[in-house]
XYZ file of N, CA and C in Angstrom:
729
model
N -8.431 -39.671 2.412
C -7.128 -39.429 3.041
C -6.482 -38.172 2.441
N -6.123 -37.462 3.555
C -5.485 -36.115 2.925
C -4.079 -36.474 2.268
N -4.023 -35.495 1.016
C -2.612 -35.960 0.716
C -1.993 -34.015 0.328
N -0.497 -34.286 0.400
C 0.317 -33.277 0.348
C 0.486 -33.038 -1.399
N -0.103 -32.183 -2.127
C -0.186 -31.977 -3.407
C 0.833 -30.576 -4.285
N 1.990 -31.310 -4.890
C 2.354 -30.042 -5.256
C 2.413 -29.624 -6.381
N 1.622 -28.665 -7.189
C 0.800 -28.297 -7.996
C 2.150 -27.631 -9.225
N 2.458 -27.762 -10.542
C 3.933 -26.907 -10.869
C 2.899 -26.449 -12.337
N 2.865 -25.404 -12.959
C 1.856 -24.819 -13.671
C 2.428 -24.805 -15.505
N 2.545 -24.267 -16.028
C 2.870 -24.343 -17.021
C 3.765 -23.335 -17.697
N 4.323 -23.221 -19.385
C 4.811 -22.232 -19.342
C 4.114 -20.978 -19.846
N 4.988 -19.524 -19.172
C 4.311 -18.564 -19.523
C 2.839 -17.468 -18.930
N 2.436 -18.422 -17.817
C 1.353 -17.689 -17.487
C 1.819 -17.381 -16.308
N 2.035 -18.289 -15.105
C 2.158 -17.779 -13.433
C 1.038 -18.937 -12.575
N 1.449 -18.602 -11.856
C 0.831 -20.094 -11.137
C -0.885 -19.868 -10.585
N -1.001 -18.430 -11.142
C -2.912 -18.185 -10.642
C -3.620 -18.671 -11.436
N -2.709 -19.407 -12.968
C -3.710 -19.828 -13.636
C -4.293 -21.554 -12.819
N -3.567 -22.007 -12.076
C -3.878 -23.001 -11.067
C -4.909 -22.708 -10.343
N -4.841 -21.875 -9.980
C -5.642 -21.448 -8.543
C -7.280 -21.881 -8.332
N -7.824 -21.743 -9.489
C -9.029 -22.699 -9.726
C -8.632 -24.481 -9.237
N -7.570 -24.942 -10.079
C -7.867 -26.506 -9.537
C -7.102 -26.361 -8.421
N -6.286 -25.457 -7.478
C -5.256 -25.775 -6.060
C -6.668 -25.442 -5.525
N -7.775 -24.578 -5.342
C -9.234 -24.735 -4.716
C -10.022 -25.672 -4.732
N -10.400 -26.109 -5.864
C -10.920 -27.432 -5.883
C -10.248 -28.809 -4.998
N -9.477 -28.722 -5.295
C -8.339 -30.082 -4.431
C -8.689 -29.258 -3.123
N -8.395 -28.347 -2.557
C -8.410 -28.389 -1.017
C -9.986 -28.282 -0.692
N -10.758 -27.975 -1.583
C -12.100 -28.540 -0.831
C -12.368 -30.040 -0.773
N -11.516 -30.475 -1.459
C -11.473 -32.016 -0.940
C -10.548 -32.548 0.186
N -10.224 -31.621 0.654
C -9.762 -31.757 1.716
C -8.080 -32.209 1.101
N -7.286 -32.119 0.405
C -5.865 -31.663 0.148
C -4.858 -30.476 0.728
N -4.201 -30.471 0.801
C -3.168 -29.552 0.817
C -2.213 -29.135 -0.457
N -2.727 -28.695 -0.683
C -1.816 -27.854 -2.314
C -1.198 -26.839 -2.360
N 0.027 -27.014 -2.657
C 1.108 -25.858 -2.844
C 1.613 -25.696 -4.742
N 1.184 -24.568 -4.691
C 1.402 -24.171 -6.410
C 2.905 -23.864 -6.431
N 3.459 -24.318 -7.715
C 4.906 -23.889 -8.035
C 5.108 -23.583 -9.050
N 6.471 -22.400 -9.548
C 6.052 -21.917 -10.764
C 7.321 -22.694 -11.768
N 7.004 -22.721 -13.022
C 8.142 -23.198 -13.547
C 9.854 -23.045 -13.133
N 10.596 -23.812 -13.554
C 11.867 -23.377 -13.077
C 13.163 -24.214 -14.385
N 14.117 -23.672 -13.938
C 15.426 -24.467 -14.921
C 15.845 -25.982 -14.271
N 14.743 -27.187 -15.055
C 15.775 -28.642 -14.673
C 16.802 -28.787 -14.961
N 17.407 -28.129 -16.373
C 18.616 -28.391 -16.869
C 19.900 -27.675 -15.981
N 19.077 -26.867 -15.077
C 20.382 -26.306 -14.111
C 20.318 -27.414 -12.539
N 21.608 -28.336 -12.488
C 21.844 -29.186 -11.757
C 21.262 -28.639 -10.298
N 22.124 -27.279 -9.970
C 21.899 -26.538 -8.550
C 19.956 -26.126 -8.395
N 19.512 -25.497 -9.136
C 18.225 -25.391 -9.346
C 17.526 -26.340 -8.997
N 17.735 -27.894 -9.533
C 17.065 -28.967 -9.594
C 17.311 -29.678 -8.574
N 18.450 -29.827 -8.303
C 18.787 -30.268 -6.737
C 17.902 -29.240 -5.543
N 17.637 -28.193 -5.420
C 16.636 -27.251 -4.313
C 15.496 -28.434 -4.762
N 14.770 -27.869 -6.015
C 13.742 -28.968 -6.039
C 13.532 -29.492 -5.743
N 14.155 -30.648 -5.805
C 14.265 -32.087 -5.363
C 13.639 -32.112 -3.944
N 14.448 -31.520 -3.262
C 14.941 -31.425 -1.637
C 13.792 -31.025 -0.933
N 13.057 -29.892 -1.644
C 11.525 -29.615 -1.354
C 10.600 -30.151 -1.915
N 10.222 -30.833 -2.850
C 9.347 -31.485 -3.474
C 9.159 -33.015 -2.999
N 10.358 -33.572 -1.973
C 10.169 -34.848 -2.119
C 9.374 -34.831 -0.394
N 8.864 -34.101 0.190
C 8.129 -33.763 1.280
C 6.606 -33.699 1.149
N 6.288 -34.175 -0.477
C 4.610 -33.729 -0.766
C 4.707 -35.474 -1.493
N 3.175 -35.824 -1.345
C 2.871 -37.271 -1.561
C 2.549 -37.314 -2.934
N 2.184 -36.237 -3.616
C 1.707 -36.308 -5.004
C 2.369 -34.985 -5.395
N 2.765 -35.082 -7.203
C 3.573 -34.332 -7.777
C 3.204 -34.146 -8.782
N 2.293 -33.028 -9.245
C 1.525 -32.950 -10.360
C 1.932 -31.752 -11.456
N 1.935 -31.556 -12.311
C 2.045 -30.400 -12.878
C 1.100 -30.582 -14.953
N 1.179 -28.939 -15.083
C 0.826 -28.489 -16.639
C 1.428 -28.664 -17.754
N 1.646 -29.404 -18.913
C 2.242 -28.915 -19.642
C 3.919 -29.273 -19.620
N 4.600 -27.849 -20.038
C 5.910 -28.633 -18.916
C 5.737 -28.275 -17.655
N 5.126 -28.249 -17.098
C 5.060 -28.258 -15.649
C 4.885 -30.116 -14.937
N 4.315 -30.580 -16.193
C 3.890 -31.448 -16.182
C 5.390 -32.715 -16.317
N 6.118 -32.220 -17.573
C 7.667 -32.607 -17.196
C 8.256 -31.916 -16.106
N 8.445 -31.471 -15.705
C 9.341 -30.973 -14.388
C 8.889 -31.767 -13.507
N 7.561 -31.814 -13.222
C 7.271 -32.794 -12.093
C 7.681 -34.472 -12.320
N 7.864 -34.786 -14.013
C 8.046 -36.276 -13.625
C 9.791 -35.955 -13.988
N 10.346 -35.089 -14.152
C 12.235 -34.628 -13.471
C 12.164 -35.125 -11.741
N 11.375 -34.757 -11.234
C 10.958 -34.457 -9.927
C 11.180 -35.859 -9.138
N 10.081 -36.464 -9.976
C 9.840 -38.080 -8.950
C 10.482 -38.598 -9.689
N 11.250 -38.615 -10.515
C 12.260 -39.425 -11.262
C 13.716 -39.315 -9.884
N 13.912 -37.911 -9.555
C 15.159 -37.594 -8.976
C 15.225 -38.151 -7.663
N 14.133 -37.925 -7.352
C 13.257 -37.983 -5.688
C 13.681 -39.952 -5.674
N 12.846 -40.457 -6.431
C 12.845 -42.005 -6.501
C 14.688 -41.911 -6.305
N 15.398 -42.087 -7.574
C 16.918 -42.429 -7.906
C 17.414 -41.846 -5.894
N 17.151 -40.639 -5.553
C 18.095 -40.282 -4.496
C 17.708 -40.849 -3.268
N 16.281 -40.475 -3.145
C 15.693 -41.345 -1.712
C 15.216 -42.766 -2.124
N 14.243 -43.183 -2.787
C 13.802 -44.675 -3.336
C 12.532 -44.276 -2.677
N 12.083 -43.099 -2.709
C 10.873 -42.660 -2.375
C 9.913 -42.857 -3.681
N 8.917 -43.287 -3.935
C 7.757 -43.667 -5.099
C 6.774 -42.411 -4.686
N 6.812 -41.122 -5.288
C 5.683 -40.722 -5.182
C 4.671 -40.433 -6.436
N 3.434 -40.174 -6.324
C 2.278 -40.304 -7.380
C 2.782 -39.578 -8.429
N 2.434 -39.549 -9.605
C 3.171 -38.441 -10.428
C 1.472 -37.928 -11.303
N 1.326 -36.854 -11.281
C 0.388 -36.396 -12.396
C 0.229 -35.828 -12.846
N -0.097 -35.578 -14.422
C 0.720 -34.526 -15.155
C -0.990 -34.594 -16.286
N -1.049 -32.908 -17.089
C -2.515 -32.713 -17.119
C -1.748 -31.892 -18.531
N -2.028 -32.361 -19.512
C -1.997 -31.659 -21.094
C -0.257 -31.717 -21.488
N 0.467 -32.570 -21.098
C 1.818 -32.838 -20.935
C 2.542 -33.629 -21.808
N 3.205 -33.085 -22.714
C 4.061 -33.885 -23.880
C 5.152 -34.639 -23.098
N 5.845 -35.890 -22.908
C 6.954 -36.041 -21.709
C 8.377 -35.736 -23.019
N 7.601 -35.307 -24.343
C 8.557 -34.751 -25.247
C 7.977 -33.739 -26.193
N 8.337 -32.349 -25.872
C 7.672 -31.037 -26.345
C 7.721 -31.008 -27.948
N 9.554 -31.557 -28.122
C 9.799 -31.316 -29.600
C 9.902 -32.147 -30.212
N 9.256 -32.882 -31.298
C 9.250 -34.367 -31.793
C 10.897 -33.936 -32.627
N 11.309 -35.910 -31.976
C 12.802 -36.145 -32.762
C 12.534 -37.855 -33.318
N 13.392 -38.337 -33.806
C 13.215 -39.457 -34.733
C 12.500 -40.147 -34.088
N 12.475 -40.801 -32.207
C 11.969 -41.601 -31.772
C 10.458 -41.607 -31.150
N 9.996 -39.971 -30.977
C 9.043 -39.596 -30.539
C 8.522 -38.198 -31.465
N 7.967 -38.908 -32.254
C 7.004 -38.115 -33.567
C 5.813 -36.984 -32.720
N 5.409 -37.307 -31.963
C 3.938 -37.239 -31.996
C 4.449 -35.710 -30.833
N 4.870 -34.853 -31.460
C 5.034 -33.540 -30.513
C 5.039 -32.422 -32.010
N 5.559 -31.673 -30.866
C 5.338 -30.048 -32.118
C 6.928 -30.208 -32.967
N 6.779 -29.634 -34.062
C 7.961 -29.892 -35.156
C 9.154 -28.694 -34.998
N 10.502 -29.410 -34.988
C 11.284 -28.749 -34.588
C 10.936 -26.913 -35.442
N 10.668 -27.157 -36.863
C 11.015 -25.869 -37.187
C 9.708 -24.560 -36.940
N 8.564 -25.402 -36.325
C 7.701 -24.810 -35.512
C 8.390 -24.330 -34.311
N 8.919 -24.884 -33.563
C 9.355 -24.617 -32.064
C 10.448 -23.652 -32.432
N 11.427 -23.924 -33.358
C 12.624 -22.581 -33.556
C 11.651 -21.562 -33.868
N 10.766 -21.011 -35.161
C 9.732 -19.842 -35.551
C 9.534 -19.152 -33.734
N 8.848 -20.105 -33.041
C 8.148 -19.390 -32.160
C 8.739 -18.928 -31.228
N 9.838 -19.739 -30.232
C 11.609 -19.015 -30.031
C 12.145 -17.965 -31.350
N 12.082 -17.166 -32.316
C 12.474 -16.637 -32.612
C 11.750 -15.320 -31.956
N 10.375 -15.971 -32.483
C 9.300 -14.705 -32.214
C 9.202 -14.122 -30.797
N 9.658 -15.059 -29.891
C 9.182 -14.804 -28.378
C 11.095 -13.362 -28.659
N 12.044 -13.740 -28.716
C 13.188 -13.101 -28.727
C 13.280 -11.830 -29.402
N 11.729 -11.782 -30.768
C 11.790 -10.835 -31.497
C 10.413 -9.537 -30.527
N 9.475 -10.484 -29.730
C 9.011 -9.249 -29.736
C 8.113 -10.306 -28.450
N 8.558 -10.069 -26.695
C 8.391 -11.140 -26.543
C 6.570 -11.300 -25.422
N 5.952 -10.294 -25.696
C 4.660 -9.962 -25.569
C 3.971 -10.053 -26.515
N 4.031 -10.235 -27.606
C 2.801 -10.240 -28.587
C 2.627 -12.198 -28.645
N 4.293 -12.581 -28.653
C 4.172 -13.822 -28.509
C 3.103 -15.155 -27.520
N 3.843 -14.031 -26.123
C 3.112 -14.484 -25.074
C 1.434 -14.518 -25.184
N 0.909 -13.289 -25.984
C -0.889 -13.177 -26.054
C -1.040 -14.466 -26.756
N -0.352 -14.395 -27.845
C -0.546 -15.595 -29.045
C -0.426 -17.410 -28.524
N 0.178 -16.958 -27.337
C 0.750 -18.350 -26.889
C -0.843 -18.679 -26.065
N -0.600 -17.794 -25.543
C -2.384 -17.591 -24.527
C -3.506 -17.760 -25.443
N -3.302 -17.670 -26.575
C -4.724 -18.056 -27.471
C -4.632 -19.537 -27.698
N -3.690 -19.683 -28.255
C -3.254 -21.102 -28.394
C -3.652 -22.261 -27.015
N -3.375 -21.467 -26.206
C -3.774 -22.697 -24.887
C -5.020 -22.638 -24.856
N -5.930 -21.615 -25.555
C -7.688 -22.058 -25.365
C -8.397 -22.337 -26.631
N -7.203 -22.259 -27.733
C -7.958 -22.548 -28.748
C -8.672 -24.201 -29.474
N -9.488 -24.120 -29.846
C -9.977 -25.757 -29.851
C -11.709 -25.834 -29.467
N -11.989 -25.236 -28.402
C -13.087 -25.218 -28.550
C -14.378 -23.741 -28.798
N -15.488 -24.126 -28.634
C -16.529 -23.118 -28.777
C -16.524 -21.802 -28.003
N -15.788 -22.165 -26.750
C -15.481 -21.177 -25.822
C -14.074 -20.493 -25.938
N -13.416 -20.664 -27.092
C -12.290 -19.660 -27.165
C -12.247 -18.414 -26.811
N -12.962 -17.265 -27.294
C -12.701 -16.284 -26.933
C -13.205 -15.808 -25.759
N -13.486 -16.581 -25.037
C -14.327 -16.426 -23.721
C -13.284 -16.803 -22.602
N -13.253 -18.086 -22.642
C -11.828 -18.576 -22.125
C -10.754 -17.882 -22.480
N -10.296 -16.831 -22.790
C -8.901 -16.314 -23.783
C -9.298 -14.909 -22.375
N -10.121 -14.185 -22.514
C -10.399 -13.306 -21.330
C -10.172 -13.452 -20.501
N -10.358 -14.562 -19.933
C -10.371 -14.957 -18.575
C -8.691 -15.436 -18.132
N -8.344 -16.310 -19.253
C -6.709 -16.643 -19.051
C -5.989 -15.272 -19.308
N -6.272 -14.250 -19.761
C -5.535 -12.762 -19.429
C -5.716 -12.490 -18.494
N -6.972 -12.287 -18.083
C -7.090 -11.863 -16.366
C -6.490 -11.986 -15.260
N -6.246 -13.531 -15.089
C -5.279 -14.450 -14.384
C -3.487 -14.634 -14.446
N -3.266 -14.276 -15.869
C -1.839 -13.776 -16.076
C -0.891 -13.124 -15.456
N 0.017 -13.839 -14.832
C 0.932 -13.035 -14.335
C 2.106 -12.742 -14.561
N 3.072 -11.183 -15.065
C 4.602 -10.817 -15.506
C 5.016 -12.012 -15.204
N 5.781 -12.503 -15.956
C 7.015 -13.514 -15.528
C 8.341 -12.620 -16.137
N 9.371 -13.296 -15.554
C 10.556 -12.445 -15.785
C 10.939 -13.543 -17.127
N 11.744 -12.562 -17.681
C 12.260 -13.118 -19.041
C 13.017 -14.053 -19.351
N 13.823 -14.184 -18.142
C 15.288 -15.143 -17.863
C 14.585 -16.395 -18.132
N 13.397 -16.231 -16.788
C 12.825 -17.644 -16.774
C 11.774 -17.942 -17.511
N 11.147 -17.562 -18.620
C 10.633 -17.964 -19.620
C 11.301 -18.494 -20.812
N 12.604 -18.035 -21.022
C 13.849 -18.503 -21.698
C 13.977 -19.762 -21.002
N 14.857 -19.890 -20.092
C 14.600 -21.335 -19.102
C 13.620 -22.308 -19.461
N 12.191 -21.616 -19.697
C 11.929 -22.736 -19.461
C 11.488 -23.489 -20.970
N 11.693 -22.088 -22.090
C 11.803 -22.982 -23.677
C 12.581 -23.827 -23.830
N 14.007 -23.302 -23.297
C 14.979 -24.158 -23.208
C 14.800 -25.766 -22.612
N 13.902 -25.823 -21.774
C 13.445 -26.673 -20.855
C 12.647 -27.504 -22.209
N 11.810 -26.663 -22.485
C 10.629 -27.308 -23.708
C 11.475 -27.990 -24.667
N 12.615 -27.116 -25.044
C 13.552 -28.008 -26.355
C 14.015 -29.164 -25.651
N 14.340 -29.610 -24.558
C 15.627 -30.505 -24.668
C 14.761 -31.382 -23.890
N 14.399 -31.414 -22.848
C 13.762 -32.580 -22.324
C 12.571 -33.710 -22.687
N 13.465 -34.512 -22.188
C 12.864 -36.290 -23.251
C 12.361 -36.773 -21.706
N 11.394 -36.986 -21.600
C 10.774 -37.893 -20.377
C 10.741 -39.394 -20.262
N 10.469 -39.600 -21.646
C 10.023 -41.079 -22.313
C 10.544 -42.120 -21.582
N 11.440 -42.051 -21.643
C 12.503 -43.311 -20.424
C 11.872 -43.169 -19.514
N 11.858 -42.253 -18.614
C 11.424 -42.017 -17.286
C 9.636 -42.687 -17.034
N 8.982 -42.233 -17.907
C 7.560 -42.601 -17.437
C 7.701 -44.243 -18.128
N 8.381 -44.501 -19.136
C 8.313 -46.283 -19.621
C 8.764 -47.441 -17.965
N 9.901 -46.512 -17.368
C 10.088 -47.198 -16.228
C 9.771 -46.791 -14.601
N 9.097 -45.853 -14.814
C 8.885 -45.476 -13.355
C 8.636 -46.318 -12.583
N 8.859 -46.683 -11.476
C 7.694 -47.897 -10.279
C 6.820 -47.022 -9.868
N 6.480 -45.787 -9.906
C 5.587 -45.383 -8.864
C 3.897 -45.504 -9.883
N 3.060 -44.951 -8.865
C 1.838 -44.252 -9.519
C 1.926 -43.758 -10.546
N 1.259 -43.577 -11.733
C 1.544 -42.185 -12.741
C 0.092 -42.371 -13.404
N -0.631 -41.294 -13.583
C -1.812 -41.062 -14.276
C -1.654 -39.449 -15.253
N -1.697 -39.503 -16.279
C -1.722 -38.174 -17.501
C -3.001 -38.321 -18.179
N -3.703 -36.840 -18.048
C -4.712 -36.437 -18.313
C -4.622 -35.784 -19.713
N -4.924 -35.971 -20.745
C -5.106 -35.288 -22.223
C -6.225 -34.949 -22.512
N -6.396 -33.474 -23.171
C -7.805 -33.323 -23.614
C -7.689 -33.098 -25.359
N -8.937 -33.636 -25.455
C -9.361 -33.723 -27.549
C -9.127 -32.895 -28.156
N -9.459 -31.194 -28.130
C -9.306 -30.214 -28.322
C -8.203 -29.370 -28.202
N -7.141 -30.152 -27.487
C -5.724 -29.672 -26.929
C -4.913 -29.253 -28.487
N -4.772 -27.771 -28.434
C -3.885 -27.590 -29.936
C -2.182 -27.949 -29.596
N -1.987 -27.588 -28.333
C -0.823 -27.586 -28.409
C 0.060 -28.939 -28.090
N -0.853 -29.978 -27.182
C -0.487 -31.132 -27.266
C -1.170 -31.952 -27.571
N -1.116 -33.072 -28.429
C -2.519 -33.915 -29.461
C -2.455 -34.598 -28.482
N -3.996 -35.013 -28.567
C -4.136 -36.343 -27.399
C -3.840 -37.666 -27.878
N -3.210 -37.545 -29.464
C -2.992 -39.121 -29.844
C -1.659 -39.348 -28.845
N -0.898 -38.717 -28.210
C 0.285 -39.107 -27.030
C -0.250 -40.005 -26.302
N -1.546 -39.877 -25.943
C -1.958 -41.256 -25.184
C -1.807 -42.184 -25.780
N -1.725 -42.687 -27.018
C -1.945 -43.998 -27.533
C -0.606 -44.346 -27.389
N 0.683 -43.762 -27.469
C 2.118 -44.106 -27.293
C 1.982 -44.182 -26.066
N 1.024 -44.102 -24.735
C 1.620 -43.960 -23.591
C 0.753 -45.283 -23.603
N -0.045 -46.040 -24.162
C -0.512 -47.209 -23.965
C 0.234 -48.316 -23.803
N 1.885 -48.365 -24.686
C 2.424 -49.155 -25.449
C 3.528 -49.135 -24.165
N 3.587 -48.392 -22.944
C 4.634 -48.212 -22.297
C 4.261 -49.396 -21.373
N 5.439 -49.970 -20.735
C 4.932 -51.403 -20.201
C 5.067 -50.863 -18.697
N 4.928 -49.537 -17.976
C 4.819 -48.971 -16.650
C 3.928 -49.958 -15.892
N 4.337 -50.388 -14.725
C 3.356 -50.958 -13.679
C 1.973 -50.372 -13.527
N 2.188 -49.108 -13.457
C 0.762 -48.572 -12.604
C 0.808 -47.049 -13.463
N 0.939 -47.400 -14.553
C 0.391 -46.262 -15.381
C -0.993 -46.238 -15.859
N -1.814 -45.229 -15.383
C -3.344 -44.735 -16.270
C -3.112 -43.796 -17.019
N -4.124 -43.678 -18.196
C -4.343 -42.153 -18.941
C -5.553 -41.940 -18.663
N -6.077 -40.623 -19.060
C -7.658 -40.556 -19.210
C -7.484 -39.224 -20.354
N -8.905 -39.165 -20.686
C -8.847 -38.291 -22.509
C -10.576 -37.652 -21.960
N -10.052 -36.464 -21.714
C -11.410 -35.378 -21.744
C -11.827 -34.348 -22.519
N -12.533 -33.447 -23.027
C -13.379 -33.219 -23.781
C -12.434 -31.570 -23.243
N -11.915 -30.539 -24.192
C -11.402 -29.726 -23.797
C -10.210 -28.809 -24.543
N -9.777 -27.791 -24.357
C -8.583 -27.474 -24.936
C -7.266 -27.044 -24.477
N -6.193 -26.848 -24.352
C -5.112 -26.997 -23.385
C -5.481 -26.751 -22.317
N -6.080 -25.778 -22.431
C -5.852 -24.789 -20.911
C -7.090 -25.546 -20.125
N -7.312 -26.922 -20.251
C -8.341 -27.671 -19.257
C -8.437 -27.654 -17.905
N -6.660 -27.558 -17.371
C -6.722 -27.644 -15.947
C -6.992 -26.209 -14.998
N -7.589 -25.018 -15.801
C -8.210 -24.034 -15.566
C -9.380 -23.747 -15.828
N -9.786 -24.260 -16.690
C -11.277 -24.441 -17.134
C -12.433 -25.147 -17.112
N -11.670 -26.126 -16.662
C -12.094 -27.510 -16.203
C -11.930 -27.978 -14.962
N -11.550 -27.258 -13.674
C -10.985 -27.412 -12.849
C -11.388 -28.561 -11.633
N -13.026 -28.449 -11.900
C -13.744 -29.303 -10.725
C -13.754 -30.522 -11.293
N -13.977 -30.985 -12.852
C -13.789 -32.621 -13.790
C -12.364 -32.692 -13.134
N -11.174 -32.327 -13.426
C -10.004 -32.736 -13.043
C -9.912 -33.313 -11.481
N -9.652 -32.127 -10.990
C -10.367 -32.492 -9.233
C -10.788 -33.808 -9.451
N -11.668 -34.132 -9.898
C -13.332 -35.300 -9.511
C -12.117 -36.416 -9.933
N -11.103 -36.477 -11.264
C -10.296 -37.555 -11.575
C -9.294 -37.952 -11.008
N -8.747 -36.416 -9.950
C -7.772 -36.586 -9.454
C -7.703 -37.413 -8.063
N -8.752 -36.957 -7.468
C -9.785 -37.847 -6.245
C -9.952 -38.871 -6.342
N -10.378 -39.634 -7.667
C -10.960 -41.151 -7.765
C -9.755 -41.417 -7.520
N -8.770 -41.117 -8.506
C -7.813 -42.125 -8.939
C -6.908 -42.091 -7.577
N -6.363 -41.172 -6.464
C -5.933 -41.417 -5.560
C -6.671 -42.010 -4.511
N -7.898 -42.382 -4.851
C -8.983 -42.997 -4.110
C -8.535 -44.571 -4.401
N -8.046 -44.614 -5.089
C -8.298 -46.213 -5.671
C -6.647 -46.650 -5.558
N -6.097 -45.624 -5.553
C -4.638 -46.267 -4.998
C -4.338 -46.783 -3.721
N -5.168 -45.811 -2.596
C -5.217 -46.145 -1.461
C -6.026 -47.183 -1.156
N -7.491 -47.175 -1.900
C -7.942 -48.829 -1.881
C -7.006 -50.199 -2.349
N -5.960 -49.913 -3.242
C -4.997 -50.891 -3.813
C -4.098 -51.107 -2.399
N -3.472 -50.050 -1.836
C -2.647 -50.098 -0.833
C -3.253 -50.336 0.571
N -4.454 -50.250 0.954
C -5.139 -50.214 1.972
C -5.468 -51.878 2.013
């Protein structure tokens, strides 16, 4: 069954680093529309969102792309009582660990690297880009290829969307969602540990899955056709649940 897929990418690169898995999904016959990060914390911003996003059956995103999308079906559910799929691929639903949620990057890590992006904010960005492939054997191989694919982002909204990285807490949201929700973590991930799955075990969600693959952040580019293959079953098997 075809479904309406809307793809939201991560921070810092541009949405071509998708473009490998928005291909894969439409040779399975999907419809995928890539989106690029944006400001949740701006009400007017998030309200457009909303308004367009709640027109696609599945709501997936990177990283924080990966929070924005569950902002998304969180808002979508509360305004319409619409349940749509939520899936989110190397995604902290909390970037900056605080007393209740340890298992993220440490505040005085996250200020250093906001300093650095403000002090010089291209060398940051390469460094950030190593970081999303670092972990496995294919680092510097993968690191080429995620330059290649890179696209200018404007500055405003890379600010936006650290800002985005500092403050947003998901945790509530995915402990109670009603809808679908499946999050993909990989082993090798530097920037988000895959022990987050084991806290996402403990969440008492209806119809929450995880799955844990072999990889380093930047999986849902590198990995594009395994993802695909998980993303397929598992909406395969919802519709067998609902069918």
């Amino acid at each position: 069954m075809q479904q309406r897929i809307l793809l939201i990418t991560g921070w810092g690169g541009g949405t071509k680093l998708l473009d490998p898995l928005k291909q894969a999904l439409a040779a399975q016959g999907h419809e995928v529309e890539l989106c690029n990060i944006f400001n949740a914390l701006d009400e007017q911003v998030l309200q457009q969102k909303v308004q367009w996003a709640r027109h696609f059956d599945v709501i997936a995103g990177w990283s924080l792309g990966g929070q924005l999308a569950t902002v998304l079906v969180d808002q979508i559910q509360k305004q319409y009582g619409l349940e749509k799929v939520l899936i989110t691929l190397g995604s902290n639903p909390c970037f900056v660990a605080n007393n209740t949620w340890p298992a993220a990057m440490s505040q005085p890590t996250f200020q250093q690297f906001k300093q650095s992006f403000e002090q010089d904010a291209i060398a940051t960005l390469k460094k950030f880009g190593y970081m999303v492939c670092q972990g496995t054997e294919t680092t510097k191989a993968d690191f080429i290829t995620l330059q290649s694919l890179i696209q200018a982002q404007n500055l405003e909204t890379l600010r936006e969307g650290l800002n985005c990285l500092a403050h947003l807490n998901n945790v509530d949201i995915l402990k109670n969602y009603p809808g679908h929700q499946y999050h993909v973590f990989a082993k090798q991930d530097f920037l988000v540990s895959y022990k987050v799955q084991r806290n996402f075990q403990k969440f008492n969600a209806k119809f929450l899955t995880t799955g844990l693959i072999s990889g380093s952040h930047g999986f849902p580019l590198f990995e594009a056709e395994l993802i695909t293959g998980k993303i397929c079953q598992f909406l395969k098997k919802i519709e067998q649940r609902n069918g």
